[in-house]
One Martini backbone bead per residue (centre of mass of N, CA, C, O) as a GRO file, in nm:
protein
  195
    1MET     BB    1 -17.756  14.467  -1.395
    2GLU     BB    2 -17.826  14.467  -1.092
    3ALA     BB    3 -17.929  14.758  -1.073
    4TYR     BB    4 -18.165  14.718  -1.267
    5ARG     BB    5 -18.312  14.492  -1.113
    6SER     BB    6 -18.349  14.652  -0.854
    7PHE     BB    7 -18.510  14.878  -0.982
    8ILE     BB    8 -18.747  14.708  -1.083
    9PHE     BB    9 -18.831  14.596  -0.812
   10ARG     BB   10 -18.890  14.874  -0.684
   11LEU     BB   11 -19.095  14.970  -0.891
   12ILE     BB   12 -19.304  14.748  -0.842
   13ARG     BB   13 -19.337  14.784  -0.541
   14ASN     BB   14 -19.423  15.082  -0.556
   15TYR     BB   15 -19.669  15.041  -0.733
   16LEU     BB   16 -19.825  14.863  -0.537
   17ILE     BB   17 -19.836  15.067  -0.308
   18GLY     BB   18 -19.974  15.297  -0.466
   19SER     BB   19 -20.220  15.139  -0.560
   20LEU     BB   20 -20.331  15.053  -0.288
   21ALA     BB   21 -20.358  15.337  -0.169
   22ALA     BB   22 -20.523  15.477  -0.404
   23VAL     BB   23 -20.724  15.280  -0.547
   24PHE     BB   24 -20.836  15.071  -0.346
   25VAL     BB   25 -20.883  15.226  -0.085
   26VAL     BB   26 -21.000  15.498  -0.178
   27GLY     BB   27 -21.188  15.419  -0.414
   28THR     BB   28 -21.355  15.192  -0.273
   29VAL     BB   29 -21.439  15.340  -0.015
   30VAL     BB   30 -21.588  15.570  -0.149
   31MET     BB   31 -21.791  15.398  -0.307
   32VAL     BB   32 -21.912  15.225  -0.070
   33SER     BB   33 -21.978  15.467   0.143
   34THR     BB   34 -22.174  15.656  -0.056
   35LEU     BB   35 -22.353  15.429  -0.159
   36GLN     BB   36 -22.719  15.349  -0.192
   37ILE     BB   37 -22.727  15.021  -0.289
   38PRO     BB   38 -22.763  14.732  -0.399
   39ASN     BB   39 -22.564  14.453  -0.402
   40ILE     BB   40 -22.571  14.388  -0.711
   41GLN     BB   41 -22.455  14.672  -0.785
   42PHE     BB   42 -22.184  14.635  -0.646
   43VAL     BB   43 -22.092  14.402  -0.821
   44ARG     BB   44 -22.098  14.565  -1.085
   45LEU     BB   45 -21.893  14.779  -0.995
   46ILE     BB   46 -21.660  14.583  -0.945
   47PHE     BB   47 -21.650  14.487  -1.236
   48ILE     BB   48 -21.576  14.761  -1.354
   49VAL     BB   49 -21.314  14.795  -1.197
   50LEU     BB   50 -21.168  14.540  -1.301
   51ILE     BB   51 -21.175  14.603  -1.602
   52SER     BB   52 -21.036  14.881  -1.581
   53LEU     BB   53 -20.780  14.776  -1.443
   54LEU     BB   54 -20.685  14.608  -1.680
   55PHE     BB   55 -20.649  14.841  -1.879
   56MET     BB   56 -20.451  15.004  -1.703
   57LEU     BB   57 -20.223  14.794  -1.678
   58VAL     BB   58 -20.163  14.770  -1.977
   59ALA     BB   59 -20.096  15.069  -2.025
   60GLU     BB   60 -19.866  15.085  -1.811
   61LEU     BB   61 -19.682  14.862  -1.924
   62ILE     BB   62 -19.631  14.990  -2.196
   63THR     BB   63 -19.514  15.257  -2.090
   64LEU     BB   64 -19.285  15.132  -1.922
   65TRP     BB   65 -19.141  14.983  -2.151
   66VAL     BB   66 -19.072  15.240  -2.311
   67GLN     BB   67 -18.921  15.399  -2.080
   68LEU     BB   68 -18.705  15.153  -2.022
   69GLY     BB   69 -18.548  15.092  -2.282
   70PRO     BB   70 -18.283  15.269  -2.261
   71ILE     BB   71 -18.192  15.160  -1.985
   72ARG     BB   72 -18.176  14.863  -2.061
   73GLN     BB   73 -17.976  14.899  -2.295
   74PHE     BB   74 -17.742  15.010  -2.130
   75PHE     BB   75 -17.717  14.758  -1.919
   76THR     BB   76 -17.667  14.536  -2.165
   77SER     BB   77 -17.430  14.689  -2.258
   78GLU     BB   78 -17.082  14.750  -2.274
   79HIS     BB   79 -17.044  14.991  -2.477
   80HIS     BB   80 -16.994  15.358  -2.479
   81GLU     BB   81 -17.074  15.657  -2.590
   82ARG     BB   82 -17.088  15.984  -2.524
   83ASP     BB   83 -17.370  16.042  -2.637
   84GLU     BB   84 -17.506  15.809  -2.488
   85LEU     BB   85 -17.441  15.912  -2.202
   86ASN     BB   86 -17.591  16.179  -2.221
   87HIS     BB   87 -17.865  16.056  -2.288
   88MET     BB   88 -17.883  15.873  -2.035
   89TYR     BB   89 -17.869  16.086  -1.822
   90GLU     BB   90 -18.136  16.220  -1.902
   91LYS     BB   91 -18.320  15.974  -1.869
   92ILE     BB   92 -18.263  15.922  -1.568
   93HIS     BB   93 -18.325  16.211  -1.468
   94ARG     BB   94 -18.638  16.203  -1.601
   95PHE     BB   95 -18.796  15.954  -1.496
   96PRO     BB   96 -18.964  16.059  -1.255
   97GLY     BB   97 -19.133  16.259  -1.431
   98GLN     BB   98 -19.251  16.031  -1.618
   99THR     BB   99 -19.425  15.894  -1.403
  100ILE     BB  100 -19.663  16.085  -1.415
  101TYR     BB  101 -19.747  16.004  -1.706
  102ARG     BB  102 -19.770  15.695  -1.652
  103ILE     BB  103 -20.011  15.738  -1.455
  104MET     BB  104 -20.215  15.945  -1.574
  105GLY     BB  105 -20.283  15.828  -1.850
  106PRO     BB  106 -20.386  15.537  -1.773
  107HIS     BB  107 -20.593  15.634  -1.569
  108MET     BB  108 -20.765  15.807  -1.763
  109LEU     BB  109 -20.782  15.603  -2.011
  110GLY     BB  110 -20.775  15.303  -1.880
  111PHE     BB  111 -21.003  15.365  -1.655
  112SER     BB  112 -21.221  15.593  -1.705
  113LEU     BB  113 -21.340  15.515  -1.980
  114PRO     BB  114 -21.441  15.226  -1.921
  115ALA     BB  115 -21.604  15.302  -1.668
  116ALA     BB  116 -21.794  15.506  -1.800
  117GLY     BB  117 -21.902  15.326  -2.026
  118LEU     BB  118 -22.015  15.093  -1.849
  119THR     BB  119 -22.198  15.269  -1.672
  120ILE     BB  120 -22.376  15.388  -1.890
  121TRP     BB  121 -22.473  15.118  -1.996
  122MET     BB  122 -22.598  15.012  -1.723
  123ILE     BB  123 -22.799  15.245  -1.690
  124SER     BB  124 -22.948  15.208  -1.968
  125THR     BB  125 -23.028  14.893  -1.890
  126GLY     BB  126 -23.079  14.886  -1.552
  127TRP     BB  127 -22.834  14.772  -1.367
  128LEU     BB  128 -22.820  15.072  -1.285
  129GLU     BB  129 -22.934  15.310  -1.007
  130PHE     BB  130 -22.825  15.622  -1.105
  131PRO     BB  131 -22.709  15.911  -1.170
  132TYR     BB  132 -22.510  16.061  -1.413
  133LEU     BB  133 -22.360  16.255  -1.217
  134TYR     BB  134 -22.182  16.035  -1.079
  135ILE     BB  135 -21.976  16.016  -1.310
  136VAL     BB  136 -21.854  16.296  -1.268
  137VAL     BB  137 -21.767  16.250  -0.978
  138ALA     BB  138 -21.590  16.002  -1.040
  139ALA     BB  139 -21.396  16.148  -1.232
  140ALA     BB  140 -21.289  16.348  -1.023
  141CYS     BB  141 -21.185  16.132  -0.828
  142ALA     BB  142 -20.996  15.992  -1.030
  143PHE     BB  143 -20.814  16.237  -1.068
  144LEU     BB  144 -20.722  16.262  -0.771
  145ILE     BB  145 -20.609  15.974  -0.748
  146ALA     BB  146 -20.402  16.001  -0.978
  147ILE     BB  147 -20.240  16.225  -0.845
  148MET     BB  148 -20.168  16.074  -0.588
  149HIS     BB  149 -20.025  15.838  -0.729
  150ALA     BB  150 -19.813  16.006  -0.883
  151LEU     BB  151 -19.676  16.124  -0.631
  152ILE     BB  152 -19.596  15.866  -0.498
  153GLU     BB  153 -19.429  15.758  -0.739
  154TYR     BB  154 -19.227  15.982  -0.765
  155TYR     BB  155 -19.089  15.957  -0.485
  156LEU     BB  156 -19.019  15.653  -0.515
  157THR     BB  157 -18.848  15.685  -0.780
  158VAL     BB  158 -18.629  15.867  -0.674
  159ARG     BB  159 -18.523  15.645  -0.480
  160ALA     BB  160 -18.492  15.401  -0.685
  161ILE     BB  161 -18.284  15.545  -0.902
  162ARG     BB  162 -18.022  15.606  -0.754
  163PRO     BB  163 -17.853  15.340  -0.794
  164CYS     BB  164 -17.867  15.355  -1.101
  165TYR     BB  165 -17.723  15.624  -1.131
  166LEU     BB  166 -17.459  15.547  -0.986
  167ARG     BB  167 -17.388  15.314  -1.178
  168PHE     BB  168 -17.369  15.484  -1.428
  169VAL     BB  169 -17.132  15.663  -1.337
  170ILE     BB  170 -16.928  15.437  -1.287
  171GLU     BB  171 -16.934  15.309  -1.573
  172ALA     BB  172 -16.869  15.563  -1.735
  173LYS     BB  173 -16.594  15.622  -1.601
  174SER     BB  174 -16.452  15.337  -1.647
  175ASN     BB  175 -16.498  15.304  -1.967
  176THR     BB  176 -16.456  15.637  -2.080
  177GLY     BB  177 -16.407  15.887  -1.873
  178TRP     BB  178 -16.660  15.995  -1.799
  179ASN     BB  179 -16.764  16.311  -1.659
  180LEU     BB  180 -16.929  16.451  -1.408
  181HIS     BB  181 -17.029  16.743  -1.358
  182TRP     BB  182 -17.084  16.939  -1.094
  183GLU     BB  183 -17.344  17.073  -1.203
  184ASP     BB  184 -17.498  16.811  -1.260
  185ALA     BB  185 -17.490  16.692  -0.977
  186PHE     BB  186 -17.626  16.933  -0.845
  187SER     BB  187 -17.891  16.927  -1.007
  188TYR     BB  188 -17.976  16.651  -0.914
  189ARG     BB  189 -17.965  16.691  -0.610
  190SER     BB  190 -18.151  16.944  -0.600
  191SER     BB  191 -18.400  16.813  -0.735
  192VAL     BB  192 -18.442  16.598  -0.519
  193ASN     BB  193 -18.460  16.788  -0.274
  194PHE     BB  194 -18.689  16.965  -0.379
  195SER     BB  195 -18.896  16.717  -0.411
   0.00000   0.00000   0.00000
């Protein structure tokens, strides 16, 4: 269970690093440095970003909870069957790749849709004064930022899950005699090195 806790701690730390680098620094700097609008409109844009960020965080936490379910269940139970070990091996092996979906989906749906909706509403009510075309440009920038964040998270997750993976192999071998075949270990090692 200690390996799982350490993995979760690293995952959260990595998420905060990736979020700060991608969303806050790049996204906010691009927004503030390119727009020439009055200060009150900047405050409204920051409000839109904060509300959208809240939606994104909720969506990402739900997605993370679902993706971590099988891994959490494995490390909390005592005995495992061979089929369960094979299934868990695949889950742990594929978790870094799932990180890309966990980041891209909530970024695009949880952040971009509320941000675009609130911005369109504020432009139509006169609270913001800039062309609707800027929303399209912002959506393209949000897509690029989401890709950058997903890539940062992918590489950080590959490093974070390694101790969890090794603990899984040790527990599986000691409890059931399950042995990781050399081809499987090689494919994991080569896929990590390749990425």
